[in-house]
Coordinates of C-alpha atoms in Angstrom, one line a residue:
X1 CA 9.0 24.9 -10.5
X2 CA 11.7 22.6 -9.2
X3 CA 12.9 19.5 -11.0
X4 CA 12.4 18.1 -14.5
X5 CA 8.8 18.6 -15.7
X6 CA 9.2 15.9 -18.2
X7 CA 9.9 13.3 -15.5
X8 CA 6.3 12.8 -14.5
X9 CA 5.1 9.3 -13.7
X10 CA 2.6 8.0 -16.3
X11 CA 1.2 4.8 -14.7
X12 CA -1.7 4.4 -12.4
X13 CA -4.3 6.5 -10.5
X14 CA -4.8 8.3 -7.2
X15 CA -8.0 8.5 -5.2
X16 CA -9.7 11.9 -4.5
X17 CA -9.3 11.5 -0.7
X18 CA -5.5 11.1 -1.1
X19 CA -5.4 14.3 -3.1
X20 CA -7.6 16.3 -0.7
X21 CA -5.1 16.0 2.1
X22 CA -2.6 18.0 0.0
X23 CA -5.2 20.6 -0.9
X24 CA -6.1 21.1 2.7
X25 CA -2.5 21.7 3.5
X26 CA -2.2 24.2 0.6
X27 CA -5.2 26.1 1.9
X28 CA -3.6 26.6 5.3
X29 CA -0.6 28.0 3.5
X30 CA -2.9 30.6 1.8
X31 CA -2.6 29.0 -1.6
X32 CA -5.6 29.2 -4.0
X33 CA -5.3 25.8 -5.6
X34 CA -8.0 26.1 -8.2
X35 CA -5.6 27.6 -10.9
X36 CA -3.2 24.8 -10.2
X37 CA -5.9 22.2 -10.7
X38 CA -6.6 23.7 -14.1
X39 CA -2.9 23.7 -15.0
X40 CA -2.8 20.0 -14.0
X41 CA -5.9 19.2 -16.1
X42 CA -7.9 18.2 -13.0
X43 CA -11.5 19.4 -13.1
X44 CA -12.6 20.8 -9.7
X45 CA -15.9 18.8 -9.9
X46 CA -13.9 15.6 -9.4
X47 CA -13.3 16.7 -5.8
X48 CA -17.0 16.3 -5.1
X49 CA -16.9 12.5 -5.3
X50 CA -14.5 10.6 -3.1
X51 CA -15.0 7.6 -5.3
X52 CA -13.4 9.3 -8.3
X53 CA -9.8 8.8 -9.3
X54 CA -7.3 11.0 -11.1
X55 CA -4.2 9.9 -13.0
X56 CA -0.9 9.7 -11.2
X57 CA 0.6 12.0 -13.9
X58 CA -2.0 14.7 -13.1
X59 CA -1.4 14.4 -9.4
X60 CA 2.3 14.6 -9.7
X61 CA 2.0 17.7 -12.0
X62 CA -0.3 19.3 -9.4
X63 CA 2.0 18.7 -6.5
X64 CA 5.0 20.0 -8.5
X65 CA 3.1 23.3 -8.7
X66 CA 1.6 23.3 -5.2
X67 CA 4.8 22.6 -3.2
X68 CA 6.7 25.7 -4.4
X69 CA 3.6 27.9 -4.2
X70 CA 3.2 26.9 -0.5
X71 CA 6.5 28.4 0.5
X72 CA 6.7 25.6 3.0
X73 CA 9.9 23.5 2.9
X74 CA 8.0 20.8 4.9
X75 CA 4.8 20.9 2.9
X76 CA 4.5 17.1 2.6
X77 CA 5.3 16.5 6.2
X78 CA 2.8 19.1 7.4
X79 CA 0.1 17.8 5.2
X80 CA 0.2 14.6 7.3
X81 CA -1.7 16.5 10.0
X82 CA -4.8 16.4 7.8
X83 CA -5.0 12.6 7.6
X84 CA -8.3 11.0 8.6
X85 CA -9.9 7.6 8.0
X86 CA -11.5 8.7 4.8
X87 CA -8.0 9.7 3.4
X88 CA -7.4 5.9 2.9
X89 CA -10.9 5.2 1.6
X90 CA -12.2 1.9 2.8
X91 CA -8.7 0.8 3.7
X92 CA -8.7 3.3 6.6
X93 CA -11.7 1.6 8.1
X94 CA -10.3 -1.8 7.5
X95 CA -7.2 -0.9 9.4
X96 CA -9.2 0.3 12.4
X97 CA -11.1 -3.0 12.7
X98 CA -8.1 -5.4 12.4
X99 CA -7.2 -7.4 15.5
X100 CA -3.4 -6.6 15.3
X101 CA -1.0 -4.4 13.5
X102 CA 0.2 -7.6 11.7
X103 CA -3.2 -8.1 10.3
X104 CA -3.4 -4.4 9.4
X105 CA -0.2 -4.5 7.4
X106 CA -1.2 -7.7 5.6
X107 CA -4.4 -6.0 4.4
X108 CA -2.6 -2.8 3.5
X109 CA -0.3 -4.7 1.1
X110 CA -3.4 -6.2 -0.6
X111 CA -5.8 -3.2 -0.7
X112 CA -3.5 -0.1 -0.9
X113 CA -4.3 0.2 -4.6
X114 CA -7.7 1.5 -3.6
X115 CA -6.0 4.6 -2.2
X116 CA -3.8 4.9 -5.3
X117 CA -0.7 3.8 -7.2
X118 CA 1.5 6.5 -5.7
X119 CA 3.7 3.8 -4.1
X120 CA 4.0 0.3 -2.7
X121 CA 4.3 -0.7 0.9
X122 CA 6.1 -3.8 2.2
X123 CA 7.0 -5.3 5.5
X124 CA 10.6 -6.4 6.1
X125 CA 11.5 -8.3 9.4
X126 CA 15.1 -8.7 10.5
X127 CA 16.9 -9.0 13.8
X128 CA 13.8 -8.4 15.9
X129 CA 12.8 -5.2 14.0
X130 CA 10.3 -4.4 11.4
X131 CA 10.7 -1.9 8.6
X132 CA 7.4 -0.9 7.2
X133 CA 8.7 0.4 4.0
X134 CA 7.1 2.6 1.3
X135 CA 8.5 2.8 -2.2
X136 CA 7.3 5.9 -4.0
X137 CA 6.4 5.7 -7.7
X138 CA 6.7 9.4 -8.3
X139 CA 9.7 10.4 -10.3
X140 CA 9.8 14.2 -10.0
X141 CA 12.5 14.7 -7.3
X142 CA 10.7 17.4 -5.3
X143 CA 7.3 15.7 -5.4
X144 CA 8.9 12.4 -4.4
X145 CA 10.5 13.9 -1.3
X146 CA 7.3 15.5 -0.1
X147 CA 5.1 12.5 -1.0
X148 CA 7.3 10.2 1.1
X149 CA 7.1 12.5 4.1
X150 CA 3.4 12.8 3.7
X151 CA 2.8 9.1 3.6
X152 CA 5.1 8.2 6.5
X153 CA 3.8 11.1 8.6
X154 CA 0.2 10.2 7.8
X155 CA 0.8 6.6 8.9
X156 CA 2.2 7.8 12.2
X157 CA -0.5 10.4 12.9
X158 CA -3.2 7.9 11.8
X159 CA -2.0 5.1 14.1
X160 CA -1.7 7.5 17.0
X161 CA -4.9 9.4 16.7
X162 CA -7.4 7.1 15.0
X163 CA -6.2 3.5 15.6
X164 CA -5.3 4.6 19.2
X165 CA -2.1 2.7 19.2
X166 CA 0.8 3.7 21.5
X167 CA 3.6 4.7 19.1
X168 CA 6.3 4.6 21.8
X169 CA 7.3 1.3 20.3
X170 CA 8.4 3.1 17.2
X171 CA 12.2 3.0 17.0
X172 CA 12.9 5.5 14.3
X173 CA 11.9 6.8 10.8
X174 CA 14.0 6.1 7.7
X175 CA 14.0 8.6 4.9
X176 CA 15.9 8.0 1.7
X177 CA 16.5 11.7 1.0
X178 CA 18.8 14.2 2.7
X179 CA 17.9 16.3 5.8
X180 CA 16.5 19.8 5.2
X181 CA 19.1 22.5 4.8
X182 CA 17.7 24.4 7.8
X183 CA 18.5 22.4 10.9
X184 CA 15.7 24.1 12.8
X185 CA 13.2 22.3 10.6
X186 CA 14.2 19.0 12.3
X187 CA 11.9 20.1 15.1
X188 CA 9.0 19.8 12.7
X189 CA 9.9 16.2 12.0
X190 CA 10.1 15.5 15.7
X191 CA 6.7 17.0 16.2
X192 CA 5.0 14.8 13.5
X193 CA 6.9 11.6 14.1
X194 CA 7.7 11.7 17.8
X195 CA 10.9 9.7 17.4
X196 CA 14.4 9.8 15.8
X197 CA 14.5 10.5 12.1
X198 CA 17.4 9.2 10.0
X199 CA 18.1 10.7 6.6
X200 CA 20.0 9.3 3.6
X201 CA 18.9 5.8 4.2
X202 CA 18.7 2.9 1.7
X203 CA 14.9 3.0 1.9
X204 CA 12.0 5.0 3.4
X205 CA 9.9 3.5 6.2
X206 CA 8.9 3.2 9.8
X207 CA 11.1 1.0 12.0
X208 CA 9.7 -0.7 15.2
X209 CA 10.2 -3.7 17.4
X210 CA 8.8 -7.0 16.0
X211 CA 6.8 -7.6 19.2
X212 CA 4.6 -4.6 18.3
X213 CA 3.1 -6.5 15.4
X214 CA 0.9 -8.7 17.6
X215 CA -0.3 -6.0 20.1
X216 CA -4.1 -6.3 20.2
X217 CA -5.8 -3.3 18.6
X218 CA -8.6 -1.7 20.8
X219 CA -11.2 -1.1 18.1
X220 CA -11.1 -4.6 16.5
X221 CA -14.4 -5.8 15.1
X222 CA -14.2 -9.1 13.2
X223 CA -17.7 -8.9 11.8
X224 CA -17.4 -5.4 10.5
X225 CA -13.9 -6.2 9.1
X226 CA -15.3 -9.0 7.0
X227 CA -17.9 -6.7 5.5
X228 CA -15.3 -4.1 4.8
X229 CA -13.0 -6.6 3.1
X230 CA -15.8 -7.8 0.9
X231 CA -16.5 -4.2 -0.1
X232 CA -12.9 -3.5 -0.8
X233 CA -12.6 -6.6 -3.0
X234 CA -15.5 -5.3 -5.1
X235 CA -13.8 -1.9 -5.4
X236 CA -10.6 -3.6 -6.6
X237 CA -12.5 -5.6 -9.1
X238 CA -13.9 -2.4 -10.5
X239 CA -10.6 -0.6 -10.5
X240 CA -9.0 -3.5 -12.5
X241 CA -11.8 -3.8 -15.1
X242 CA -9.6 -2.4 -17.9
X243 CA -6.6 -4.6 -17.1
X244 CA -5.7 -7.8 -19.0
X245 CA -7.7 -10.8 -17.6
X246 CA -4.6 -12.5 -16.3
X247 CA -3.8 -9.4 -14.1
X248 CA -7.4 -9.3 -12.9
X249 CA -7.4 -12.9 -12.0
X250 CA -4.1 -12.6 -10.1
X251 CA -5.3 -9.6 -8.1
X252 CA -8.4 -11.5 -7.1
X253 CA -6.4 -14.6 -6.2
X254 CA -4.2 -12.6 -3.9
X255 CA -7.3 -11.6 -2.0
X256 CA -9.0 -15.0 -2.0
X257 CA -6.1 -17.3 -1.3
X258 CA -6.5 -17.9 2.4
X259 CA -7.5 -21.2 4.0
X260 CA -9.0 -22.5 0.8
X261 CA -8.2 -22.8 -2.9
X262 CA -10.5 -20.6 -5.0
X263 CA -12.0 -22.4 -8.0
X264 CA -12.1 -20.9 -11.5
X265 CA -15.9 -20.8 -11.1
X266 CA -15.7 -18.6 -8.0
X267 CA -13.2 -16.2 -9.6
X268 CA -15.3 -16.1 -12.8
X269 CA -18.4 -15.1 -10.8
X270 CA -16.6 -12.1 -9.3
X271 CA -15.6 -11.1 -12.8
X272 CA -19.2 -11.4 -13.9
X273 CA -18.5 -14.2 -16.5
X274 CA -18.8 -17.9 -16.7
X275 CA -16.0 -20.3 -16.0
X276 CA -15.9 -21.3 -19.6
X277 CA -15.6 -17.6 -20.7
X278 CA -12.8 -17.0 -18.2
X279 CA -10.8 -20.0 -19.4
X280 CA -11.3 -18.8 -23.0
X281 CA -10.0 -15.3 -22.2
X282 CA -7.0 -16.6 -20.3
X283 CA -6.3 -18.9 -23.2
X284 CA -6.3 -15.9 -25.5
X285 CA -3.5 -14.4 -23.3
X286 CA -1.5 -17.6 -23.5
X287 CA -2.2 -19.0 -20.1
X288 CA -4.8 -21.0 -18.1
X289 CA -6.3 -20.8 -14.6
X290 CA -4.1 -23.4 -12.9
X291 CA -1.0 -21.7 -14.3
X292 CA -2.1 -18.3 -13.0
X293 CA -3.0 -19.8 -9.6
X294 CA 0.5 -21.5 -9.3
X295 CA 2.2 -18.2 -10.2
X296 CA 0.4 -16.3 -7.5
X297 CA 1.0 -19.1 -4.9
X298 CA 4.7 -19.1 -5.7
X299 CA 4.9 -15.3 -5.5
X300 CA 3.2 -15.2 -2.1
X301 CA 5.2 -18.2 -0.8
X302 CA 8.5 -16.5 -1.6
X303 CA 7.2 -13.3 0.1
X304 CA 6.1 -15.1 3.2
X305 CA 9.3 -17.1 3.5
X306 CA 11.6 -14.1 2.9
X307 CA 9.7 -11.4 4.9
X308 CA 7.7 -13.1 7.7
X309 CA 8.3 -15.5 10.5
X310 CA 5.3 -17.7 9.6
X311 CA 6.1 -21.4 9.8
X312 CA 6.0 -23.4 6.6
X313 CA 2.8 -25.1 7.7
X314 CA 1.2 -21.6 8.3
X315 CA 2.3 -20.5 4.9
X316 CA 0.7 -23.5 3.4
X317 CA -2.5 -22.5 5.2
X318 CA -2.2 -18.9 3.9
X319 CA -1.9 -20.2 0.4
X320 CA -5.1 -22.2 0.6
X321 CA -3.6 -25.7 0.8
X322 CA -5.7 -28.3 2.8
X323 CA -2.5 -30.2 3.6
X324 CA 1.0 -28.7 4.2
X325 CA 2.6 -31.6 2.3
X326 CA 0.8 -30.5 -0.9
X327 CA 2.5 -27.1 -0.5
X328 CA 5.9 -28.7 0.0
X329 CA 5.5 -30.8 -3.1
X330 CA 4.4 -27.8 -5.2
X331 CA 7.2 -25.6 -4.0
X332 CA 9.8 -28.1 -4.9
X333 CA 8.2 -28.6 -8.3
X334 CA 8.2 -24.9 -9.0
X335 CA 11.7 -24.1 -7.7
X336 CA 13.6 -27.4 -7.7
X337 CA 14.3 -26.9 -4.0
X338 CA 12.5 -27.6 -0.7
X339 CA 10.8 -24.7 1.1
X340 CA 12.9 -25.5 4.1
X341 CA 16.3 -25.3 2.3
X342 CA 15.2 -22.0 0.7
X343 CA 14.4 -20.5 4.0
X344 CA 17.6 -21.8 5.5
X345 CA 19.7 -20.1 2.8
X346 CA 18.2 -16.6 3.4
X347 CA 18.2 -16.9 7.2

């Protein structure tokens, strides 16, 4: 086994569909994965229910065993071939029904926790290019490398084969780790990604032209998308049920803050409690609803200003403000600066 066994991540969970992709790849390598499931304390019965989740620690331990056993130096990369809509749970179907890639990426940032806590994606826009970045949470060096290649490879395969998006606009792939020792393996990267791959980068992600963000997607279905988003919100609420109430409220607000300001009553209903009970629970954690709402609005405002080309009026709309001037006033109150001067300084 490669790497430091003690360095396993210990936070979060992974969905069963995300795990199955690796198991399918192991089978094609002739690996009997059942003994490795046992060694990682994962009961085989969990694989029968795609709604189940396993700990990140268990998944990382399993991959640390499967990867060497596969004798495939590109195990993670090759496992991308087994991606399918169900691999991303409901998020896979959400992405297929969005109107543009921009909308897809915005929803990915919100709902990717449904797939698991293996990493966090973010969209960085600079000089006419977008870097759709993925920051892996695994700490085991070998697992981390293969997980990054799996995720980016899966994105590329999924977009090409299921979302039916022409990937010719992809400029290149960034990988934070070094190239494989065997130069012949670079052909495998070309086969999966279909574009240039740059190693030893500052981050890992897919780089493409900004104009690609607003290309209409052929399978967009607004009505179905709304139903899927409602279902995804319910799933996230269930996933977060053991989190502190402040975290649960923040997660819901990130989903609900668009075009309108959610009331404490609306949030409380989603948490199956009264508004009075919600306020009491928040008070026990040393905060209140309006404070949490302001914190989420500031967090999202800074993200939109720093990472998107949305106008300040559009950002106000995204944050649920009825009037843009209310957003401008709030931003200055929170930061001591105007939103315009803040954006000018980072331009």
